[in-house]
Tab-separated table of C-alpha atoms in Angstrom:
chain	number	residue	atom	x	y	z
A	512	UNK	CA	18.735	15.193	100.786
A	513	UNK	CA	18.879	11.434	100.119
A	514	UNK	CA	16.272	11.745	97.371
A	515	UNK	CA	18.045	14.700	95.801
A	516	UNK	CA	21.201	12.621	95.586
A	517	UNK	CA	19.536	9.671	93.901
A	518	UNK	CA	17.486	11.760	91.460
A	519	UNK	CA	20.190	14.229	90.474
A	520	UNK	CA	23.573	12.802	91.489
A	521	UNK	CA	25.612	15.142	89.296
A	522	UNK	CA	23.860	18.296	90.475
A	523	UNK	CA	24.150	17.053	94.050
A	524	UNK	CA	27.929	16.821	93.601
A	525	UNK	CA	28.203	20.161	91.843
A	526	UNK	CA	26.402	21.905	94.703
A	527	UNK	CA	28.991	20.577	97.117
A	528	UNK	CA	31.939	21.294	94.815
A	529	UNK	CA	30.804	24.909	94.405
A	530	UNK	CA	31.654	25.298	98.098
A	531	UNK	CA	35.048	23.593	97.685
A	532	UNK	CA	33.993	20.546	99.630
A	533	UNK	CA	33.003	16.995	98.719
A	534	UNK	CA	29.953	15.092	100.046
A	535	UNK	CA	32.198	12.866	102.189
A	536	UNK	CA	33.616	15.936	103.962
A	537	UNK	CA	36.961	16.064	102.194
A	538	UNK	CA	38.440	19.146	100.565
A	539	UNK	CA	39.064	18.982	96.811
A	540	UNK	CA	42.702	17.980	97.132
A	541	UNK	CA	42.442	15.846	100.263
A	542	UNK	CA	43.254	12.164	100.126
A	543	UNK	CA	41.447	9.417	101.986
A	544	UNK	CA	43.062	7.498	104.814
A	545	UNK	CA	45.370	4.717	103.752
A	546	UNK	CA	45.999	1.518	105.717
A	547	UNK	CA	48.631	-1.005	104.709
A	548	UNK	CA	49.151	-4.462	106.175
A	549	UNK	CA	52.112	-6.540	105.048
A	550	UNK	CA	52.456	-10.341	105.141
A	551	UNK	CA	48.830	-10.943	106.023
A	552	UNK	CA	48.579	-14.223	104.079
A	553	UNK	CA	50.970	-16.740	105.593
A	554	UNK	CA	50.635	-19.308	102.823
A	555	UNK	CA	51.902	-16.888	100.169
A	556	UNK	CA	55.568	-16.004	99.636
A	557	UNK	CA	54.635	-12.379	100.168
A	558	UNK	CA	51.412	-10.447	100.508
A	559	UNK	CA	49.958	-7.049	101.276
A	560	UNK	CA	46.505	-5.646	101.947
A	561	UNK	CA	45.948	-2.007	101.079
A	562	UNK	CA	42.936	0.051	102.027
A	563	UNK	CA	42.324	3.502	100.615
A	564	UNK	CA	39.103	4.694	102.200
A	565	UNK	CA	36.662	1.921	101.374
A	566	UNK	CA	38.729	0.597	98.481
A	567	UNK	CA	40.400	-2.635	99.521
A	568	UNK	CA	42.921	-4.619	97.507
A	569	UNK	CA	44.893	-7.753	98.355
A	570	UNK	CA	48.059	-8.794	96.582
A	571	UNK	CA	49.627	-12.211	97.022
A	572	UNK	CA	52.885	-13.406	95.504
A	573	UNK	CA	53.737	-16.965	94.663
A	574	UNK	CA	57.073	-18.159	93.286
A	575	UNK	CA	57.262	-21.094	90.897
A	576	UNK	CA	60.265	-22.753	89.322
A	577	UNK	CA	60.351	-23.369	85.611
A	578	UNK	CA	62.403	-23.174	82.444
A	579	UNK	CA	63.041	-19.719	80.909
A	580	UNK	CA	62.102	-18.568	77.426
A	581	UNK	CA	64.615	-19.638	74.785
A	582	UNK	CA	64.995	-16.017	73.566
A	583	UNK	CA	65.841	-14.757	77.055
A	584	UNK	CA	67.580	-17.625	78.869
A	585	UNK	CA	68.860	-15.279	81.616
A	586	UNK	CA	65.498	-13.775	82.555
A	587	UNK	CA	62.897	-14.949	85.007
A	588	UNK	CA	59.259	-13.901	84.802
A	589	UNK	CA	57.208	-11.351	86.689
A	590	UNK	CA	53.549	-11.942	85.910
A	591	UNK	CA	50.984	-9.602	87.393
A	592	UNK	CA	47.290	-10.271	87.228
A	593	UNK	CA	44.555	-7.957	88.444
A	594	UNK	CA	41.199	-9.494	89.242
A	595	UNK	CA	38.063	-7.407	89.640
A	596	UNK	CA	35.573	-10.040	90.818
A	597	UNK	CA	31.796	-9.460	91.003
A	598	UNK	CA	32.320	-9.331	94.768
A	599	UNK	CA	33.953	-5.898	94.620
A	600	UNK	CA	31.317	-3.926	92.743
A	601	UNK	CA	27.989	-4.320	90.981
A	602	UNK	CA	29.562	-3.124	87.725
A	603	UNK	CA	31.420	-6.440	87.312
A	604	UNK	CA	29.731	-9.673	86.246
A	605	UNK	CA	30.881	-13.234	86.813
A	606	UNK	CA	32.709	-14.879	83.932
A	607	UNK	CA	35.866	-13.984	82.006
A	608	UNK	CA	37.795	-10.877	83.167
A	609	UNK	CA	36.025	-7.624	82.322
A	610	UNK	CA	37.557	-5.134	79.897
A	611	UNK	CA	38.431	-2.877	82.799
A	612	UNK	CA	40.293	-5.680	84.573
A	613	UNK	CA	42.194	-6.543	81.398
A	614	UNK	CA	43.158	-2.934	80.724
A	615	UNK	CA	44.272	-2.522	84.346
A	616	UNK	CA	46.335	-5.733	84.192
A	617	UNK	CA	47.986	-4.571	80.966
A	618	UNK	CA	48.719	-1.157	82.434
A	619	UNK	CA	50.296	-2.488	85.634
A	620	UNK	CA	52.341	-5.038	83.690
A	621	UNK	CA	53.601	-2.230	81.429
A	622	UNK	CA	54.604	-0.196	84.477
A	623	UNK	CA	56.402	-3.146	86.070
A	624	UNK	CA	58.263	-3.839	82.855
A	625	UNK	CA	59.195	-0.310	81.834
A	626	UNK	CA	60.019	0.970	85.324
A	627	UNK	CA	62.131	-2.112	86.141
A	628	UNK	CA	60.562	-2.918	89.510
A	629	UNK	CA	62.864	-5.920	89.782
A	630	UNK	CA	65.703	-7.074	87.573
A	631	UNK	CA	64.461	-10.231	85.867
A	632	UNK	CA	68.058	-11.467	85.727
A	633	UNK	CA	68.005	-11.800	89.527
A	634	UNK	CA	65.307	-14.460	89.148
A	635	UNK	CA	67.658	-16.688	87.187
A	636	UNK	CA	68.996	-19.774	88.956
A	637	UNK	CA	70.699	-21.515	86.039
A	638	UNK	CA	70.681	-19.850	82.629
A	639	UNK	CA	68.609	-21.679	80.025
A	640	UNK	CA	67.556	-24.281	82.632
A	641	UNK	CA	65.822	-22.936	85.687
A	642	UNK	CA	64.352	-19.558	86.644
A	643	UNK	CA	61.788	-18.196	89.095
A	644	UNK	CA	58.376	-17.193	87.833
A	645	UNK	CA	56.927	-14.677	90.253
A	646	UNK	CA	53.142	-14.585	90.071
A	647	UNK	CA	51.579	-11.486	91.612
A	648	UNK	CA	47.838	-11.880	91.985
A	649	UNK	CA	46.023	-8.697	92.859
A	650	UNK	CA	42.394	-9.081	93.902
A	651	UNK	CA	40.106	-6.162	94.537
A	652	UNK	CA	37.737	-6.769	97.441
A	653	UNK	CA	35.957	-3.437	97.472
A	654	UNK	CA	35.874	-1.189	94.430
A	655	UNK	CA	35.446	2.375	95.614
A	656	UNK	CA	37.665	4.421	93.322
A	657	UNK	CA	41.432	4.876	92.895
A	658	UNK	CA	41.912	1.151	92.424
A	659	UNK	CA	45.165	1.641	90.466
A	660	UNK	CA	46.658	3.393	93.502
A	661	UNK	CA	45.725	0.510	95.779
A	662	UNK	CA	46.839	-2.143	93.276
A	663	UNK	CA	50.273	-0.644	92.767
A	664	UNK	CA	50.826	0.036	96.489
A	665	UNK	CA	49.874	-3.563	97.316
A	666	UNK	CA	52.146	-4.854	94.557
A	667	UNK	CA	55.121	-2.859	95.839
A	668	UNK	CA	54.400	-3.889	99.459
A	669	UNK	CA	54.252	-7.540	98.457
A	670	UNK	CA	57.399	-7.425	96.333
A	671	UNK	CA	59.264	-5.767	99.213
A	672	UNK	CA	58.070	-8.431	101.634
A	673	UNK	CA	58.471	-11.489	99.415
A	674	UNK	CA	61.118	-14.078	100.208
A	675	UNK	CA	61.934	-16.979	97.946
A	676	UNK	CA	63.710	-20.108	99.232
A	677	UNK	CA	67.289	-20.814	98.235
A	678	UNK	CA	67.441	-23.178	95.261
A	679	UNK	CA	70.375	-25.308	94.187
A	680	UNK	CA	70.494	-26.659	90.684
A	681	UNK	CA	72.874	-29.408	89.800
A	682	UNK	CA	73.752	-28.878	86.146
A	683	UNK	CA	75.090	-32.411	85.681
A	684	UNK	CA	72.210	-34.370	87.145
A	685	UNK	CA	69.510	-31.670	86.685
A	686	UNK	CA	68.448	-32.223	90.281
A	687	UNK	CA	66.736	-29.301	91.986
A	688	UNK	CA	67.029	-28.943	95.748
A	689	UNK	CA	65.057	-26.301	97.585
A	690	UNK	CA	66.284	-25.043	100.931
A	691	UNK	CA	63.270	-23.495	102.702
A	692	UNK	CA	65.403	-22.389	105.668
A	693	UNK	CA	67.246	-19.725	103.716
A	694	UNK	CA	64.698	-17.096	102.645
A	695	UNK	CA	66.071	-14.662	100.082
A	696	UNK	CA	64.322	-11.317	99.587
A	697	UNK	CA	64.035	-9.825	96.107
A	698	UNK	CA	66.145	-6.818	95.166
A	699	UNK	CA	63.665	-4.055	94.405
A	700	UNK	CA	65.095	-1.503	91.991
A	701	UNK	CA	62.168	0.855	91.678
A	702	UNK	CA	59.053	1.496	93.743
A	703	UNK	CA	56.427	3.185	91.576
A	704	UNK	CA	53.385	4.523	93.434
A	705	UNK	CA	50.218	5.692	91.691
A	706	UNK	CA	48.010	8.642	92.574
A	707	UNK	CA	44.666	9.125	90.833
A	708	UNK	CA	42.660	12.268	90.188
A	709	UNK	CA	39.208	12.800	88.729
A	710	UNK	CA	38.272	15.678	86.427
A	711	UNK	CA	34.974	17.397	87.175
A	712	UNK	CA	33.484	20.132	84.957
A	713	UNK	CA	36.661	21.069	83.073
A	714	UNK	CA	38.509	22.842	85.836
A	715	UNK	CA	37.859	21.007	89.091
A	716	UNK	CA	40.331	18.272	89.896
A	717	UNK	CA	39.491	15.923	92.732
A	718	UNK	CA	42.309	14.042	94.404
A	719	UNK	CA	41.795	10.359	95.211
A	720	UNK	CA	38.220	10.039	93.860
A	721	UNK	CA	35.828	7.539	95.403
A	722	UNK	CA	33.817	5.174	93.185
A	723	UNK	CA	30.871	7.534	92.859
A	724	UNK	CA	33.079	10.469	91.944
A	725	UNK	CA	34.885	8.353	89.348
A	726	UNK	CA	31.655	7.336	87.640
A	727	UNK	CA	30.274	10.896	87.606
A	728	UNK	CA	33.536	12.532	86.531
A	729	UNK	CA	34.598	13.452	83.005
A	730	UNK	CA	37.778	11.422	83.052
A	731	UNK	CA	40.629	10.504	85.351
A	732	UNK	CA	44.368	11.107	85.515
A	733	UNK	CA	46.790	8.674	87.117
A	734	UNK	CA	50.291	9.845	87.930
A	735	UNK	CA	52.970	7.330	88.857
A	736	UNK	CA	55.989	8.509	90.788
A	737	UNK	CA	59.078	6.603	91.850
A	738	UNK	CA	62.150	8.064	93.536
A	739	UNK	CA	60.674	11.558	93.155
A	740	UNK	CA	60.675	11.175	89.352
A	741	UNK	CA	57.729	10.865	87.023
A	742	UNK	CA	57.340	7.292	85.774
A	743	UNK	CA	53.982	7.419	84.075
A	744	UNK	CA	51.045	9.672	83.387
A	745	UNK	CA	47.933	7.911	82.231
A	746	UNK	CA	45.077	10.086	81.126
A	747	UNK	CA	42.882	8.066	78.789
A	748	UNK	CA	40.752	10.723	77.125
A	749	UNK	CA	38.097	12.469	79.154
A	750	UNK	CA	37.964	16.238	79.486
A	751	UNK	CA	41.006	18.133	78.349
A	752	UNK	CA	43.483	19.514	80.872
A	753	UNK	CA	45.961	22.363	80.650
A	754	UNK	CA	49.676	21.912	81.127
A	755	UNK	CA	49.507	23.626	84.527
A	756	UNK	CA	46.750	21.324	85.783
A	757	UNK	CA	48.796	18.242	84.916
A	758	UNK	CA	51.826	19.854	86.558
A	759	UNK	CA	49.788	20.394	89.727
A	760	UNK	CA	48.668	16.749	89.751
A	761	UNK	CA	52.292	15.663	89.415
A	762	UNK	CA	53.487	17.754	92.334
A	763	UNK	CA	50.606	16.589	94.542
A	764	UNK	CA	51.386	13.003	93.588
A	765	UNK	CA	55.021	13.480	94.566
A	766	UNK	CA	54.037	14.525	98.087
A	767	UNK	CA	51.601	11.684	98.455
A	768	UNK	CA	54.155	9.113	97.236
A	769	UNK	CA	56.433	10.009	100.149
A	770	UNK	CA	53.543	9.353	102.529
A	771	UNK	CA	52.806	5.952	100.976
A	772	UNK	CA	56.507	5.006	101.191
A	773	UNK	CA	56.438	5.839	104.900
A	774	UNK	CA	53.313	3.728	105.418
A	775	UNK	CA	54.831	0.738	103.599
A	776	UNK	CA	58.007	1.064	105.652
A	777	UNK	CA	56.047	1.243	108.901
A	778	UNK	CA	54.017	-1.818	107.876
A	779	UNK	CA	57.217	-3.703	107.010
A	780	UNK	CA	58.606	-3.030	110.489
A	781	UNK	CA	55.424	-4.151	112.214
A	782	UNK	CA	55.172	-7.604	110.677
B	1127	UNK	CA	49.169	27.088	60.852
B	1128	UNK	CA	52.843	27.723	61.264
B	1129	UNK	CA	55.089	24.817	62.021
B	1130	UNK	CA	58.208	25.035	64.111
B	1131	UNK	CA	61.497	23.604	62.921
B	1132	UNK	CA	61.462	21.603	66.149
B	1133	UNK	CA	58.532	19.581	64.958
B	1134	UNK	CA	60.512	18.152	62.088
B	1135	UNK	CA	62.616	16.286	64.603
B	1136	UNK	CA	59.789	14.002	65.620
B	1137	UNK	CA	57.513	13.914	62.659
B	1138	UNK	CA	57.652	15.539	59.272
B	1139	UNK	CA	54.831	15.862	56.829
B	1140	UNK	CA	56.561	13.596	54.320
B	1141	UNK	CA	56.401	10.667	56.720
B	1142	UNK	CA	52.586	10.780	56.769
B	1143	UNK	CA	50.724	8.957	54.047
B	1144	UNK	CA	47.048	8.275	54.049
B	1145	UNK	CA	44.268	6.934	51.943
B	1146	UNK	CA	40.606	7.405	52.771
B	1147	UNK	CA	37.643	5.422	51.508
B	1148	UNK	CA	39.596	2.181	51.314
B	1149	UNK	CA	36.688	0.014	52.420
B	1150	UNK	CA	33.450	0.256	50.457
B	1151	UNK	CA	31.156	-1.239	53.097
B	1152	UNK	CA	32.258	0.889	56.024
B	1153	UNK	CA	30.768	4.335	56.676
B	1154	UNK	CA	34.236	5.742	57.005
B	1155	UNK	CA	37.633	4.183	56.535
B	1156	UNK	CA	41.272	5.154	56.397
B	1157	UNK	CA	44.715	3.642	56.071
B	1158	UNK	CA	47.381	5.755	57.705
B	1159	UNK	CA	51.095	5.268	57.342
B	1160	UNK	CA	53.103	7.197	59.918
B	1161	UNK	CA	56.798	6.657	59.221
B	1162	UNK	CA	56.703	2.889	58.829
B	1163	UNK	CA	53.802	2.054	61.117
B	1164	UNK	CA	50.606	1.349	59.193
B	1165	UNK	CA	47.084	1.204	60.625
B	1166	UNK	CA	43.709	0.786	59.004
B	1167	UNK	CA	40.583	2.091	60.694
B	1168	UNK	CA	36.920	1.653	59.854
B	1169	UNK	CA	33.903	3.383	61.321
B	1170	UNK	CA	30.452	1.838	61.308
B	1171	UNK	CA	27.830	4.138	62.632
B	1172	UNK	CA	25.589	5.465	63.813
B	1173	UNK	CA	23.934	2.049	63.556
B	1174	UNK	CA	21.358	0.097	65.487
B	1175	UNK	CA	22.464	-0.831	68.985
B	1176	UNK	CA	21.935	-3.997	70.966
B	1177	UNK	CA	19.314	-3.427	73.602
B	1178	UNK	CA	21.505	-3.988	76.673
B	1179	UNK	CA	24.171	-1.582	75.363
B	1180	UNK	CA	21.757	1.221	74.506
B	1181	UNK	CA	22.303	4.592	76.152
B	1182	UNK	CA	19.248	6.820	76.115
B	1183	UNK	CA	21.073	10.142	75.995
B	1184	UNK	CA	24.074	9.393	73.775
B	1185	UNK	CA	25.675	6.979	71.355
B	1186	UNK	CA	27.335	3.807	72.551
B	1187	UNK	CA	30.925	3.777	71.278
B	1188	UNK	CA	32.877	0.587	70.921
B	1189	UNK	CA	36.482	0.257	69.796
B	1190	UNK	CA	37.918	-2.998	68.515
B	1191	UNK	CA	41.674	-3.248	68.043
B	1192	UNK	CA	42.964	-6.131	65.940
B	1193	UNK	CA	46.658	-7.004	66.080
B	1194	UNK	CA	48.378	-7.995	62.844
B	1195	UNK	CA	48.606	-11.640	63.859
B	1196	UNK	CA	47.115	-13.845	66.534
B	1197	UNK	CA	44.184	-13.055	68.757
B	1198	UNK	CA	43.926	-9.765	70.614
B	1199	UNK	CA	45.489	-9.715	74.065
B	1200	UNK	CA	45.293	-7.602	77.206
B	1201	UNK	CA	47.637	-4.957	75.788
B	1202	UNK	CA	45.139	-4.404	72.995
B	1203	UNK	CA	42.372	-3.969	75.595
B	1204	UNK	CA	44.361	-1.104	77.101
B	1205	UNK	CA	44.601	0.496	73.626
B	1206	UNK	CA	40.879	0.015	73.136
B	1207	UNK	CA	40.063	1.658	76.443
B	1208	UNK	CA	42.325	4.655	75.706
B	1209	UNK	CA	41.021	5.145	72.156
B	1210	UNK	CA	37.462	4.544	73.355
B	1211	UNK	CA	37.546	7.284	75.963
B	1212	UNK	CA	39.266	9.705	73.579
B	1213	UNK	CA	36.488	9.113	71.042
B	1214	UNK	CA	33.791	9.455	73.698
B	1215	UNK	CA	35.052	12.968	74.400
B	1216	UNK	CA	35.686	13.897	70.772
B	1217	UNK	CA	32.495	12.569	69.190
B	1218	UNK	CA	29.355	14.606	69.768
B	1219	UNK	CA	27.640	11.481	71.006
B	1220	UNK	CA	24.546	13.290	72.249
B	1221	UNK	CA	23.726	13.880	68.552
B	1222	UNK	CA	23.142	10.171	68.115
B	1223	UNK	CA	21.130	8.924	71.094
B	1224	UNK	CA	20.112	5.239	71.180
B	1225	UNK	CA	22.613	4.259	68.485
B	1226	UNK	CA	26.028	2.638	68.354
B	1227	UNK	CA	29.258	3.722	66.684
B	1228	UNK	CA	31.760	0.948	66.086
B	1229	UNK	CA	35.404	1.731	65.455
B	1230	UNK	CA	37.562	-1.088	64.174
B	1231	UNK	CA	41.318	-0.617	64.019
B	1232	UNK	CA	43.481	-3.136	62.204
B	1233	UNK	CA	47.212	-3.105	62.753
B	1234	UNK	CA	49.016	-3.653	59.451
B	1235	UNK	CA	52.613	-2.897	60.319
B	1236	UNK	CA	54.209	-2.159	63.675
B	1237	UNK	CA	57.383	-0.069	63.682
B	1238	UNK	CA	56.722	1.680	66.973
B	1239	UNK	CA	54.227	4.343	68.076
B	1240	UNK	CA	51.277	2.094	67.269
B	1241	UNK	CA	49.043	3.929	69.737
B	1242	UNK	CA	49.649	7.310	68.097
B	1243	UNK	CA	49.156	5.906	64.609
B	1244	UNK	CA	45.933	4.112	65.524
B	1245	UNK	CA	44.507	7.232	67.213
B	1246	UNK	CA	45.293	9.328	64.129
B	1247	UNK	CA	43.854	6.789	61.709
B	1248	UNK	CA	40.711	6.635	63.874
B	1249	UNK	CA	40.352	10.406	63.641
B	1250	UNK	CA	40.724	10.271	59.842
B	1251	UNK	CA	38.128	7.499	59.594
B	1252	UNK	CA	35.732	9.533	61.766
B	1253	UNK	CA	36.239	12.559	59.508
B	1254	UNK	CA	35.564	10.391	56.489
B	1255	UNK	CA	32.437	8.927	58.065
B	1256	UNK	CA	31.165	12.446	58.711
B	1257	UNK	CA	30.469	11.750	62.376
B	1258	UNK	CA	29.750	14.986	64.270
B	1259	UNK	CA	32.672	15.821	66.509
B	1260	UNK	CA	33.534	18.374	69.180
B	1261	UNK	CA	37.069	18.649	67.870
B	1262	UNK	CA	39.677	16.718	65.921
B	1263	UNK	CA	42.472	14.987	67.749
B	1264	UNK	CA	46.048	14.088	66.911
B	1265	UNK	CA	48.474	11.865	68.770
B	1266	UNK	CA	52.253	12.082	68.786
B	1267	UNK	CA	54.657	9.679	70.437
B	1268	UNK	CA	58.043	10.804	71.634
B	1269	UNK	CA	60.747	8.434	72.757
B	1270	UNK	CA	63.489	9.459	75.110
B	1271	UNK	CA	66.714	7.624	74.543
B	1272	UNK	CA	69.447	7.040	77.063
B	1273	UNK	CA	71.651	9.507	75.202
B	1274	UNK	CA	69.079	12.261	75.724
B	1275	UNK	CA	68.004	12.811	72.153
B	1276	UNK	CA	64.442	12.238	71.223
B	1277	UNK	CA	62.843	10.528	68.312
B	1278	UNK	CA	59.461	9.287	67.439
B	1279	UNK	CA	58.438	5.986	65.936
B	1280	UNK	CA	61.491	3.805	65.731
B	1281	UNK	CA	61.510	1.343	68.567
B	1282	UNK	CA	65.129	1.325	69.537
B	1283	UNK	CA	66.912	-0.777	72.081
B	1284	UNK	CA	68.291	2.123	74.091
B	1285	UNK	CA	65.019	3.923	74.673
B	1286	UNK	CA	64.572	4.932	78.269
B	1287	UNK	CA	60.974	5.961	78.136
B	1288	UNK	CA	58.215	6.952	75.807
B	1289	UNK	CA	55.327	9.341	76.035
B	1290	UNK	CA	52.265	9.761	73.849
B	1291	UNK	CA	50.330	13.026	73.865
B	1292	UNK	CA	46.930	13.495	72.280
B	1293	UNK	CA	45.962	17.075	71.428
B	1294	UNK	CA	42.774	18.614	70.149
B	1295	UNK	CA	42.581	21.296	67.481
B	1296	UNK	CA	40.369	23.896	69.198
B	1297	UNK	CA	42.636	24.758	72.151
B	1298	UNK	CA	46.107	23.913	73.329
B	1299	UNK	CA	44.869	21.694	76.137
B	1300	UNK	CA	45.862	18.058	76.454
B	1301	UNK	CA	43.253	15.434	75.664
B	1302	UNK	CA	45.173	12.343	76.677
B	1303	UNK	CA	48.626	11.287	77.850
B	1304	UNK	CA	50.140	7.867	78.203
B	1305	UNK	CA	53.733	7.423	79.262
B	1306	UNK	CA	56.043	4.687	80.481
B	1307	UNK	CA	59.523	4.840	81.917
B	1308	UNK	CA	61.321	7.506	83.904
B	1309	UNK	CA	60.911	11.058	82.630
B	1310	UNK	CA	62.418	14.092	84.325
B	1311	UNK	CA	60.546	17.370	84.478
B	1312	UNK	CA	62.812	19.006	81.896
B	1313	UNK	CA	62.414	16.071	79.515
B	1314	UNK	CA	58.655	16.110	80.005
B	1315	UNK	CA	58.394	19.786	79.097
B	1316	UNK	CA	60.664	19.322	76.129
B	1317	UNK	CA	58.615	16.346	74.881
B	1318	UNK	CA	55.363	18.250	75.364
B	1319	UNK	CA	56.639	21.193	73.319
B	1320	UNK	CA	57.937	19.021	70.508
B	1321	UNK	CA	54.842	16.835	70.437
B	1322	UNK	CA	52.566	19.885	70.399
B	1323	UNK	CA	54.446	21.288	67.428
B	1324	UNK	CA	54.257	17.932	65.662
B	1325	UNK	CA	50.535	17.738	66.300
B	1326	UNK	CA	50.178	20.876	64.185
B	1327	UNK	CA	51.798	18.975	61.323
B	1328	UNK	CA	49.144	16.295	61.735
B	1329	UNK	CA	46.246	18.760	61.897
B	1330	UNK	CA	47.588	20.393	58.739
B	1331	UNK	CA	47.731	16.924	57.187
B	1332	UNK	CA	44.088	16.310	58.149
B	1333	UNK	CA	43.169	19.561	56.371
B	1334	UNK	CA	45.038	18.503	53.253
B	1335	UNK	CA	43.351	15.104	53.305
B	1336	UNK	CA	39.907	16.660	53.629
B	1337	UNK	CA	40.484	19.112	50.773
B	1338	UNK	CA	41.832	16.272	48.646
B	1339	UNK	CA	38.879	13.982	49.275
B	1340	UNK	CA	36.078	16.500	49.845
B	1341	UNK	CA	35.372	16.767	46.130
B	1342	UNK	CA	34.905	13.020	45.861
B	1343	UNK	CA	33.021	12.489	49.107
């Protein structure tokens, strides 16, 4: 069986899928177990570790004070960076960020911006003088499929858990005083959660694909849901899907989002 | 191909202008003007491939997106990855094993819906290059504004969300979707219907372009 898998990986998968089961024992629309741990890194302002099966992602948030952009003197900054180091998978090499990491960073930044995760005006301390820059660094430790799901869940967990110290700005003397004793949480407006699917042979859709399934599949679909509303569908090419298939992915994603919300809430209580 | 009156709302045939064969050195090239957004695309290929990028069973496809000023940034990488995987499905890459196909897209003017315009100009350049394809593809962007009415192209301040659909011409299935911002189910269905109708305008436009240039090609 081992040899069959390494010689003919696609056929090996198809044989399983013909019986409506996947090699890891899951049904076609079954998700892997998710574990969420909030505030695991004490030196960060907020952090979350998310595990989806073997996929493991850490997000840490750091707040920095700085001047705002002249065009938007009222707005702070939310800067998200996704790192896919060589540690997480053999497909990534050391050196500058891979194309995949850059595309993922761009996608998650777009989501954060267009779905209004936080109001950037809340990061303002003194207009045109001093604002918070919130750096969210997401590092993948183990790349085994559905990394977008893990990245976004860890980002939302971290943003919910982050506290920034109270800052006083004296406009006359430009003196900044930071009061570490008064932690202020961020107001989170929207909590988008991603759910990924892989397309196999035109009509088979696998929920929450693992790394192997992703690389053998003919494309992926990522659905992002927040507050039971669709916030993004990202299907970059791959095999074509019918309207109904996309609809089905959306409704499955809605159910799963509720589960992830519950897990984040439970993790928030436990810390 | 019949075109619904609905389609006119997002995109009408008059707003599409295109010129093929603009670059003499490229194997295929196009400049597409969709409303006011203008994109140029060039196709080089099938050409020799660098050894470490060679695929033994199909062509290696690389997309390079150049913004109109400055160096390309991470947002452009996302565009490249979307266009790249669309082309990987559309191009019959198993026809050209151990070769490379390079697609270069140059942004000339950005008035919104740059992704849709660059996908369409890529398709036109591929047609012009005579690369074997499974199907043609057309992208349409639809913006949903806070006051519920939809419009393509113009980047307006009050837009709530936007969605880009990519369709193929052999079936009514969806090749790619990319959306940002909150969209309700009703809005999604409405956008899909309008975009699908508009895609027929684009496929008709492709036909016209081919018949116009086929005599010269």
